[in-house]
Coordinates of C-alpha atoms and ligand atoms in Angstrom, one line a residue:
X200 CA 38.3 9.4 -7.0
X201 CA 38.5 9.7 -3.2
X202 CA 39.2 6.2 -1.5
X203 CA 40.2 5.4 1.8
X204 CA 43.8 4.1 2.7
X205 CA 43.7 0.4 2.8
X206 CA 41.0 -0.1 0.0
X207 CA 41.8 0.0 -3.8
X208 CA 39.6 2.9 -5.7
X209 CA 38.1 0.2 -8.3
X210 CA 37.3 -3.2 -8.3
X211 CA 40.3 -5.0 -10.5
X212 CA 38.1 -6.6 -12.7
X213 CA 37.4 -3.3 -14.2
X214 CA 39.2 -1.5 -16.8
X215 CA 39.8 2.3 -15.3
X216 CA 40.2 3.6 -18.9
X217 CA 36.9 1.8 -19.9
X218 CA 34.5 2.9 -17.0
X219 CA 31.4 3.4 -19.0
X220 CA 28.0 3.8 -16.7
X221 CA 29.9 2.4 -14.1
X222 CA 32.3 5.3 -14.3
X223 CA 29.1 7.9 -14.6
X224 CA 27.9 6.5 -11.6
X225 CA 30.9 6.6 -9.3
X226 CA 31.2 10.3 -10.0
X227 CA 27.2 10.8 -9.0
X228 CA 28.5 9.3 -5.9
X229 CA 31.4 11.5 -5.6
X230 CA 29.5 14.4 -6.2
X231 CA 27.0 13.5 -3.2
X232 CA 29.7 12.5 -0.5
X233 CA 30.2 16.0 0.9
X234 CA 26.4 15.9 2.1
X235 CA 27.2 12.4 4.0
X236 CA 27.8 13.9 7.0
X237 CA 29.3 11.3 9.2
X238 CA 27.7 8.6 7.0
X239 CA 30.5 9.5 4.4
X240 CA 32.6 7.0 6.2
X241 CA 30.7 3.9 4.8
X242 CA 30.9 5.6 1.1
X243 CA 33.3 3.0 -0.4
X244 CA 30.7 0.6 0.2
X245 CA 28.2 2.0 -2.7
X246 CA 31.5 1.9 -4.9
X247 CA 31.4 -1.8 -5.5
X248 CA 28.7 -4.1 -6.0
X249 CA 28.5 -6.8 -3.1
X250 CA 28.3 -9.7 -5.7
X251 CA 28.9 -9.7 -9.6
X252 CA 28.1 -12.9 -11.1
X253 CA 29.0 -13.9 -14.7
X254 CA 27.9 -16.8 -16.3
X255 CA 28.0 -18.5 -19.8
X256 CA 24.7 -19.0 -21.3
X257 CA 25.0 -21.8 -23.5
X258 CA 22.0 -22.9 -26.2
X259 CA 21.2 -25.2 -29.5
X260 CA 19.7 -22.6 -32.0
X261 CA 17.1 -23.7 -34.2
X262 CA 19.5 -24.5 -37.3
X263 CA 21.6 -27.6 -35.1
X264 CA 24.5 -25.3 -34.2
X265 CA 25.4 -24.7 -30.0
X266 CA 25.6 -20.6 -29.3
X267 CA 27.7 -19.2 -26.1
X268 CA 25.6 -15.8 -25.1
X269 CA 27.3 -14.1 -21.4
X270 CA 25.1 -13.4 -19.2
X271 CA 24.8 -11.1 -15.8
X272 CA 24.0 -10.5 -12.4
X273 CA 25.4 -7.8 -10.3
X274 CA 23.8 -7.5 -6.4
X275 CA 25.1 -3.7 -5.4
X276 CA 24.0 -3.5 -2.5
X277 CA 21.5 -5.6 0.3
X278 CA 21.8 -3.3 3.2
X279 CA 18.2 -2.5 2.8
X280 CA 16.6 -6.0 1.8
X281 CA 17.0 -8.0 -0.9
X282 CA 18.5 -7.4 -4.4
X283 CA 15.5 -6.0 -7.0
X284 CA 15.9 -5.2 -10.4
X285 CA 15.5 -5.7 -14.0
X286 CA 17.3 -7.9 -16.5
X287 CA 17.7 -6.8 -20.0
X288 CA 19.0 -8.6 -23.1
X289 CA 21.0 -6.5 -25.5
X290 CA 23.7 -6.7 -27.6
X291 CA 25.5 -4.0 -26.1
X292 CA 25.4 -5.1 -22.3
X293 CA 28.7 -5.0 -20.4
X294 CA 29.5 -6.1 -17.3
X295 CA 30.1 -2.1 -16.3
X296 CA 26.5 -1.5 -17.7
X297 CA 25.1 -4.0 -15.8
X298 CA 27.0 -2.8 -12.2
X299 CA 25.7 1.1 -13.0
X300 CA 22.0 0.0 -13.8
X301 CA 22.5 -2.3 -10.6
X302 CA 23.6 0.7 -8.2
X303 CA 20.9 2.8 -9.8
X304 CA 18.5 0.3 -8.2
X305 CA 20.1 0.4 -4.9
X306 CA 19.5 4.6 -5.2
X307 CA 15.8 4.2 -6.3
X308 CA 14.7 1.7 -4.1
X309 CA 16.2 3.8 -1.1
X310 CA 14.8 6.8 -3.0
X311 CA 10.8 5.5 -3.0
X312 CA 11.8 3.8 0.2
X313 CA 10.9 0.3 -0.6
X314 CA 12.5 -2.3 1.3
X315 CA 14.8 -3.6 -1.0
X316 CA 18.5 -3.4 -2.1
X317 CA 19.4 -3.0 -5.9
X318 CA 20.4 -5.4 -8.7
X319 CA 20.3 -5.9 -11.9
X320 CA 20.9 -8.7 -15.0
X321 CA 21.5 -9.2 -18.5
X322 CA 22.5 -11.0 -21.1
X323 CA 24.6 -9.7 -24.0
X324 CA 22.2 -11.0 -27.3
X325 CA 20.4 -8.9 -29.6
X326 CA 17.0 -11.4 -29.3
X327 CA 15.4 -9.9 -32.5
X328 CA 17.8 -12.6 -34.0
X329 CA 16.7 -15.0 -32.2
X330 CA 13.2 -17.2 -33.2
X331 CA 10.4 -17.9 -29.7
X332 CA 12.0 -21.2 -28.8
X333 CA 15.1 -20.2 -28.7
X334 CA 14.8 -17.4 -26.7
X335 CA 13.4 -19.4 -24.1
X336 CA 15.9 -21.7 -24.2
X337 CA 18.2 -18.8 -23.7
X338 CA 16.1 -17.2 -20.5
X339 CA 15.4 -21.1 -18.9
X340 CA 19.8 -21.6 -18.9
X341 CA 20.5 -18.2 -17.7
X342 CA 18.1 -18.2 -15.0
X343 CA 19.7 -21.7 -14.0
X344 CA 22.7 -20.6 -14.0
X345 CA 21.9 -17.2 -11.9
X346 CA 19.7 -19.6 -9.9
X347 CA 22.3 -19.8 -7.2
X348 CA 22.0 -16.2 -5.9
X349 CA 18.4 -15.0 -7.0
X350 CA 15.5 -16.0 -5.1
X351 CA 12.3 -14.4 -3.2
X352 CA 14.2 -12.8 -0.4
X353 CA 17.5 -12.6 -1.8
X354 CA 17.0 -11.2 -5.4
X355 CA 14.3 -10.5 -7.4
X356 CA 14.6 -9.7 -11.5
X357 CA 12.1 -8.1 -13.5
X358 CA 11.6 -6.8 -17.2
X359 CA 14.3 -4.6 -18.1
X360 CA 14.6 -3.7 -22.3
X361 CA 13.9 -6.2 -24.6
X362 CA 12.2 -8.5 -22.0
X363 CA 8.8 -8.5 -20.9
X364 CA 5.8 -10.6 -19.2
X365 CA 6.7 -14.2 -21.3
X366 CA 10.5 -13.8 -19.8
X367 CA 9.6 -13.4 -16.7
X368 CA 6.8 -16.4 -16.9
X369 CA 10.0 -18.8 -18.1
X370 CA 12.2 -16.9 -15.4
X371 CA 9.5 -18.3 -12.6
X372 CA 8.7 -21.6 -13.8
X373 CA 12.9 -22.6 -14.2
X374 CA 13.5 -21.6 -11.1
X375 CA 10.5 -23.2 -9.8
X376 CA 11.0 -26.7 -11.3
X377 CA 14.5 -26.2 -9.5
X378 CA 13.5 -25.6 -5.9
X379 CA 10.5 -28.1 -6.9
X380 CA 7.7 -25.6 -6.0
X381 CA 5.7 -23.0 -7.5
X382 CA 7.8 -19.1 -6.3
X383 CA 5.7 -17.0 -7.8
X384 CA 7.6 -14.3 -5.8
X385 CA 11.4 -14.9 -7.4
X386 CA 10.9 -12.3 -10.6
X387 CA 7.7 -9.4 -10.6
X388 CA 6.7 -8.5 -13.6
X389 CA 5.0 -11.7 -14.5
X390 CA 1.6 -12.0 -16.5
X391 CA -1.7 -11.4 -14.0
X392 CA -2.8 -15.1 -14.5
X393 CA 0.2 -15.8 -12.9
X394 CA 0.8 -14.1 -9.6
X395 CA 1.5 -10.6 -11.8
X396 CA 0.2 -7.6 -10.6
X397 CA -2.5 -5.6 -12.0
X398 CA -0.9 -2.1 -13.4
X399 CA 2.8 -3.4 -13.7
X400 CA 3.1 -3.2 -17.0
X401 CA 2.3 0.8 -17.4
X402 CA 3.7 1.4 -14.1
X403 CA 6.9 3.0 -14.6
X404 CA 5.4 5.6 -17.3
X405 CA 2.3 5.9 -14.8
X406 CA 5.5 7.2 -12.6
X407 CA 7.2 9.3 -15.0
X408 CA 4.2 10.9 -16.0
X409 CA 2.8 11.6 -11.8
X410 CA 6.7 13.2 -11.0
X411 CA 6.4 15.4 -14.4
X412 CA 3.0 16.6 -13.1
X413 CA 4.6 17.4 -10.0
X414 CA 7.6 19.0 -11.5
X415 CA 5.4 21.0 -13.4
X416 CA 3.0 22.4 -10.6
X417 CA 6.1 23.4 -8.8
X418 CA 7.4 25.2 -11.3
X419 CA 4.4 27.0 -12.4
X420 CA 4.2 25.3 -16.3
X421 CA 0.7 24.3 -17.6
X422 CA 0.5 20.4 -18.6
X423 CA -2.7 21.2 -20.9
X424 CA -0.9 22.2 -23.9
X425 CA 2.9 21.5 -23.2
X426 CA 5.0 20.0 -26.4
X427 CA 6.6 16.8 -25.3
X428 CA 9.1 15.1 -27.2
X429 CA 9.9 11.3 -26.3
X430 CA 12.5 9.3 -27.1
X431 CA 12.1 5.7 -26.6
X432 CA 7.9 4.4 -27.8
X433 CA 8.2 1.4 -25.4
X434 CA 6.6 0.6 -22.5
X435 CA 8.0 3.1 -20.5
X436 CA 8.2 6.2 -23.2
X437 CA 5.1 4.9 -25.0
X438 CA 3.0 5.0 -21.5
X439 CA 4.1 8.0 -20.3
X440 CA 3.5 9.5 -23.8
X441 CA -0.1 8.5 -23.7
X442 CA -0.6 9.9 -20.1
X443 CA 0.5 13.0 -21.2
X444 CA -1.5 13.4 -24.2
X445 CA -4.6 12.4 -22.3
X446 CA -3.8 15.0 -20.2
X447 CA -3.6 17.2 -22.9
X448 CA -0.3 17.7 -23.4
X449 CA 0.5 17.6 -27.6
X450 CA 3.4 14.5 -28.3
X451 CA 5.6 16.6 -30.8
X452 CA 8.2 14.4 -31.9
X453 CA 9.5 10.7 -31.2
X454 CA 12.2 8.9 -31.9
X455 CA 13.1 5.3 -30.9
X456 CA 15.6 2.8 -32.8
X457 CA 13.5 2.5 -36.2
X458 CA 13.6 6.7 -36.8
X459 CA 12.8 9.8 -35.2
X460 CA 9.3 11.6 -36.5
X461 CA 7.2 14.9 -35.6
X462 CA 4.1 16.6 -36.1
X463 CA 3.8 19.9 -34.5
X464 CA 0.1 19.9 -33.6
X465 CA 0.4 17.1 -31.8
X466 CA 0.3 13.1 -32.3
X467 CA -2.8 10.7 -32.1
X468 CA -0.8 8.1 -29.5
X469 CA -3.1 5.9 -29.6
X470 CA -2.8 5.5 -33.1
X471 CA 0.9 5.7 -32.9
X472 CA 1.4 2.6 -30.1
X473 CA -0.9 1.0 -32.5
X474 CA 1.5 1.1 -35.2
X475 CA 4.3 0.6 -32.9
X476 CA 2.6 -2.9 -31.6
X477 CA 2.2 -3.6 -35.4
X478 CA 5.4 -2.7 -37.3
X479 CA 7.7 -2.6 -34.6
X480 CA 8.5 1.3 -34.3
X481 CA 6.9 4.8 -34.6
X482 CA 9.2 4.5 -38.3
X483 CA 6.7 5.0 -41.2
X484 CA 3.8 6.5 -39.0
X485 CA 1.4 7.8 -40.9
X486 CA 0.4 10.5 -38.5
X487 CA 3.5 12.5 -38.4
X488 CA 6.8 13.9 -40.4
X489 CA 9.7 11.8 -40.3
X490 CA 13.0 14.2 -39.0
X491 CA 16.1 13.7 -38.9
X492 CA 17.7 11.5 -35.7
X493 CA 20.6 14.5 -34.3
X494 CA 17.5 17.2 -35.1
X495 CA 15.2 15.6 -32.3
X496 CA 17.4 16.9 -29.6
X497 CA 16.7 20.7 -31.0
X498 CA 12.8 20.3 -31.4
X499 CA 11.0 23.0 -29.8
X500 CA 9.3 21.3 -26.8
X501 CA 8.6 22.0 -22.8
X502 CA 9.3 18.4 -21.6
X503 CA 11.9 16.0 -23.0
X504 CA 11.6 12.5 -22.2
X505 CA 14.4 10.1 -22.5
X506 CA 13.2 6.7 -22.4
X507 CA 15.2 4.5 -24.2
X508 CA 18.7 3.5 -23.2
X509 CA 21.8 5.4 -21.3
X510 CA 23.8 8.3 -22.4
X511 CA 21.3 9.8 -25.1
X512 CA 21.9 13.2 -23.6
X513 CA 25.6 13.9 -23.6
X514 CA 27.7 17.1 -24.2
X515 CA 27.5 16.8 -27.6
X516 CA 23.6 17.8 -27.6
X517 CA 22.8 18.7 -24.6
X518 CA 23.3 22.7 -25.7
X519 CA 20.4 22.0 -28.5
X520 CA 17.6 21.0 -25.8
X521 CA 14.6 23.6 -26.1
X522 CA 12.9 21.8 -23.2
X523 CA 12.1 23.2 -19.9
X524 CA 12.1 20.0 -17.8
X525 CA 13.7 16.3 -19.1
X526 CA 12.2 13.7 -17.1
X527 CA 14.3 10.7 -17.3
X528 CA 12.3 7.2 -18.1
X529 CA 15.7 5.9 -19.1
X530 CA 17.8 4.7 -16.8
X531 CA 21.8 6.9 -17.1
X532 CA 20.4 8.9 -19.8
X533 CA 22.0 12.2 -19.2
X534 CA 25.7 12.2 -18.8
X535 CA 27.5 14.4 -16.1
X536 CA 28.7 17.2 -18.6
X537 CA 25.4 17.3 -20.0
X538 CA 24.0 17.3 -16.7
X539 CA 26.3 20.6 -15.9
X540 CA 25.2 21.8 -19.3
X541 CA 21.5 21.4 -18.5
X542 CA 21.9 23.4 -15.0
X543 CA 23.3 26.4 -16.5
X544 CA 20.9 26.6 -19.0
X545 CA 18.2 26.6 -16.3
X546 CA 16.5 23.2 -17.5
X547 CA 15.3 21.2 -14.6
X548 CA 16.2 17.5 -15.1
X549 CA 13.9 14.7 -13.2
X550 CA 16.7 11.9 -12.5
X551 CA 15.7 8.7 -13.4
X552 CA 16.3 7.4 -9.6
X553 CA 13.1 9.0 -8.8
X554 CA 11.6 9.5 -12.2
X555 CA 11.2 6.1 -13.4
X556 CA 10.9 4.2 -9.7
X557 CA 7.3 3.8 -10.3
X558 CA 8.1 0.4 -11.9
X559 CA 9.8 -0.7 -8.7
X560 CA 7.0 0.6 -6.8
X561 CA 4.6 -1.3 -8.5
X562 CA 6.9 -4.4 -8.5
X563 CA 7.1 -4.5 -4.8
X564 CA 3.6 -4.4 -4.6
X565 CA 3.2 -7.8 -6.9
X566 CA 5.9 -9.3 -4.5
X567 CA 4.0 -8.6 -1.5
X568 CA 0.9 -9.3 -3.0
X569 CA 2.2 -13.3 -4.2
X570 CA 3.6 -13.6 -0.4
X571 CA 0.2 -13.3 0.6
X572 CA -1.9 -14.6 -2.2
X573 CA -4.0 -12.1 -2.1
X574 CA -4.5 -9.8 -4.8
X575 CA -5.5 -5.7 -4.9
X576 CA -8.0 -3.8 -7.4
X577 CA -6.0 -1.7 -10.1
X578 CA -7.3 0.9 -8.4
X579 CA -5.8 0.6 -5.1
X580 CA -2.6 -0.4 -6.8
X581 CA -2.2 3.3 -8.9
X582 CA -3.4 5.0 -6.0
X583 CA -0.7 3.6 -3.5
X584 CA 1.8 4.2 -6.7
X585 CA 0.8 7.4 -7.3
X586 CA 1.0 8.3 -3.3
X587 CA 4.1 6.9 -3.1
X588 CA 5.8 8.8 -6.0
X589 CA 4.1 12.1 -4.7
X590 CA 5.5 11.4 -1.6
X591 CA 9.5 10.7 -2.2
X592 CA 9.1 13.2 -5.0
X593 CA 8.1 16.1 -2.8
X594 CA 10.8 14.6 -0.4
X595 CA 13.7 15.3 -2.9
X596 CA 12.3 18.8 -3.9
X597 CA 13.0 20.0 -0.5
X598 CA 15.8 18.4 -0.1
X599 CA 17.2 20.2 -3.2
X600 CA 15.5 23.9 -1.9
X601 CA 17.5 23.2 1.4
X602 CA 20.8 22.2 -0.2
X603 CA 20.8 24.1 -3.1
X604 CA 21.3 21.5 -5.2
X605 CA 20.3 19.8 -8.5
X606 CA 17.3 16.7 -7.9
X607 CA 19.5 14.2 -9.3
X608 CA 22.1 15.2 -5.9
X609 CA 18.9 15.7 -3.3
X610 CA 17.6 12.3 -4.8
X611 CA 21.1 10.7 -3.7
X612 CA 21.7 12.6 -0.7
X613 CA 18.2 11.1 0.8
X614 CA 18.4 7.3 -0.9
X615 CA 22.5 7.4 0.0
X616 CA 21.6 8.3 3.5
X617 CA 18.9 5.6 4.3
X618 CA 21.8 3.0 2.4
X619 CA 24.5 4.1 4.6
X620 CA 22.5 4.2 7.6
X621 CA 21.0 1.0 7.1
X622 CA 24.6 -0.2 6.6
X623 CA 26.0 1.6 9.5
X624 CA 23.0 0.2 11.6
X625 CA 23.7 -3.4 10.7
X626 CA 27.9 -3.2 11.1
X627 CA 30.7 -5.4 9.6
X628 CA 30.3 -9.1 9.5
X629 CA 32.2 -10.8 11.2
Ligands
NAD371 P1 11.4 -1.3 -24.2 O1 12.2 -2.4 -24.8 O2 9.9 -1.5 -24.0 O3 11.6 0.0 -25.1 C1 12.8 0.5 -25.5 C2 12.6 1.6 -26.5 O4 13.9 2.2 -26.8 C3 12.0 1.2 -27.8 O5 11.1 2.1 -28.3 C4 13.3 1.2 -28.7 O6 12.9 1.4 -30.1 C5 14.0 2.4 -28.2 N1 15.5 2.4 -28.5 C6 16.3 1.3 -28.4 N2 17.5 1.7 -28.9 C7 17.4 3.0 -29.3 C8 18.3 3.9 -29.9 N3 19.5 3.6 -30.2 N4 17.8 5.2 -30.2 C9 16.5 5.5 -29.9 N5 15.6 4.7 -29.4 C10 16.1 3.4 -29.1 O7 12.1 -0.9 -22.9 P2 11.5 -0.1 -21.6 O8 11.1 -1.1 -20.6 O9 10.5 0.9 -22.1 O10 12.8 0.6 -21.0 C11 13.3 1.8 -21.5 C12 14.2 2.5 -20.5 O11 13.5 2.6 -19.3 C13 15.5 1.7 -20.2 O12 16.5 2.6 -19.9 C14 15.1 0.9 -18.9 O13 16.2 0.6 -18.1 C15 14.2 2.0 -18.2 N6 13.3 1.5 -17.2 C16 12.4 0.6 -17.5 C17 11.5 0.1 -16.5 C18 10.4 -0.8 -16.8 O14 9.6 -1.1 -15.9 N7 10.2 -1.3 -18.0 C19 11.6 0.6 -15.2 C20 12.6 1.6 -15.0 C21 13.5 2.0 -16.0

């Protein structure tokens, strides 16, 4: 990894065996540095997060006994605004996990051009373990005890896996009883009766789906018809999946955490999120084959949609995709090998920087609608999302004509850019 003299390549409080996302990341931005120009000099800067915040989330379960769960929050980068991004709560979150997913942001909110820099939170728990009241005392301590660096214009959270509209309510009202007034603005995500915005929740698959229509027309393939296999039947696979089918393109196979199933004429979606919403995952669904998990990678399909968690799509499958296009939902899905793997045979992957930004997109609009209390028709709000995506979408795909370069690159080259400059712009303090 290229560093300059005078700075260490990692931060020390990482583990350079044990990189994980982190370590997928820093080689994205390694691979984009040559297109820098004269901005390449500022590229250590997107190689550590400005702030990483860890922070013991202490709570009395139901049964008497006191739990320890660690929490997260990682600010990459504010060169652009304030921090935005999710927090998720997972058994499996790392600190590394959290910095990727938080330079991610920093990429997609330069990438869609929103003003804002990138973050990102968790908490390590698996919360199906967990009973209502404890989980909110679990989201009321850790937003506490983040409480010192998030706020309206300094960092925003939003759903991430595993959290959803109730969090976010909690997230608000903590921090709220803590500044001692209502800041409606401090989280997006939040349910409409309470300064949430009206087509947040199907947001990011409204994105995924708009960018795969776009993908599509460019590249000649028919969306009435096309076999689309998702992984992931949550809110970001299981909206785009709709989308798509009411488009009429036939949902061939899904898999998410409870099973992977298929049906080769194509799923009834709406039955399926119906039985998702009921039983907890597409598992069991009446309407389709269950298949084996490593077999959904092979299933004959046009567009593959990863939309569950980071590196699904790694060396070790990526030679068994059938698919034409993968649009990433996920966040990291595809590894760098596979990535490689993908290019040479000819499969055009959407990167999740763009891909799935329409959830940022739509977030910033709920922010800017709470600072001025007043609110905008669904309709405005998916036609301003759907502009927007077209827009930075079309963007990258020139960028990648001109360079000659995969749309995960152009997608960095053009958010890396506005970073940089923005950084370069603003100078060193002091
Ligand atoms: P969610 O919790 O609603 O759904 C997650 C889905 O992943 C579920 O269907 C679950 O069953 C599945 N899953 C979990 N573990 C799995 C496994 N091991 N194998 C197969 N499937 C598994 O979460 P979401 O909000 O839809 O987020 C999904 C992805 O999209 C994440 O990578 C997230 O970071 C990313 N993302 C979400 C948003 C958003 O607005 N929600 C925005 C941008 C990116």
């Amino acid at each position: 990894m290229a560093s300059h003299s005078g700075t260490h390549p990692l931060p020390s409080y990482l583990d350079p065996n044990h990189l994980g996302p982190w370590g997928v990341y820093l080689q994205q931005v390694d691979r984009v540095t040559p297109y820098l120009g004269s901005l390449a000099r500022w590229v250590e800067t997107l190689k550590r997060p400005k702030r990483a915040l860890i922070v013991d989330v202490p709570i009395e379960l139901d049964n008497g006994t006191i739990a320890h769960f660690e929490g997260y929050r990682v600010q990459h980068n504010t060169s652009r605004g304030p921090g935005k991004g999710g927090v998720r709560f997972h058994q499996d979150v790392t600190l590394s996990e959290v910095m990727a997913l938080s330079a991610w942001m920093s990429i997609k909110n330069a990438a869609v051009n929103v003003p804002y820099g990138g973050a990102k939170g968790g908490i390590r728990v698996d919360p199906k373990t967990l009973s209502k009241g404890e989980l909110e005392r679990l989201t009321r301590r850790y937003t506490s005890e983040i409480g010192i660096i998030i706020g309206p214009s300094k960092d925003i959270p939003a759903p991430d896996v595993n959290t959803n509209g109730q969090i976010m309510a909690w997230m608000m009202d903590t921090y709220s009883m803590n500044v001692g007034s209502t800041a409606t603005g401090v989280v997006t995500g939040k349910p409409v009766d309470l300064g949430g915005s009206l087509g947040r929740v199907e947001a990011t698959g409204r994105g995924v789906f708009t960018v795969g229509v776009e993908a599509a027309r460019l590249t000649g393939m028919p969306i009435e018809g096309a076999r689309v296999a998702v992984q992931g039947f949550g809110n970001v696979g299981g909206t785009a999946g709709k989308l798509f089918a009411d488009a009429g393109a036939k949902v061939v196979a899904v898999q998410d955490h409870t099973g992977s199933i298929q049906n080769d004429k194509g799923m009834d979606v709406t039955a399926l999120l119906a039985h998702v919403q009921k039983t907890g995952g597409v598992g069991g669904f009446a309407g389709a084959e269950p298949m084996a998990n490593d077999a959904f990678w092979g299933v004959a399909c046009d567009i593959l949609i990863p939309a569950a968690l980071e590196g699904q799509i790694t060396e070790h499958n990526a030679g068994k995709i059938q698919a034409k296009m993968v649009i990433e939902g996920a966040n990291g899905p595809t590894t760098p090998e596979a990535d490689d793997i993908l290019h040479d045979k000819g499969v055009l992957v959407v990167p999740d920087v763009i891909a799935n930004a329409g959830g940022v997109t739509v977030s910033y609009f709920e922010w800017v609608q709470d600072f001025s209390s007043f609110f905008w028709t669904e309709e405005e709000i998916n036609a301003r999302l759907v502009r927007i995506m077209k827009e930075a979408f079309a963007g990258v795909w020139h960028v990648a004509q001109d360079n000659k370069v995969s749309l995960r690159t152009a997608t960095f080259i053009v958010a890396c850019k506005r970073i940089l400059h923005a950084r370069e712009m603003r100078g060193l303090y002091p």
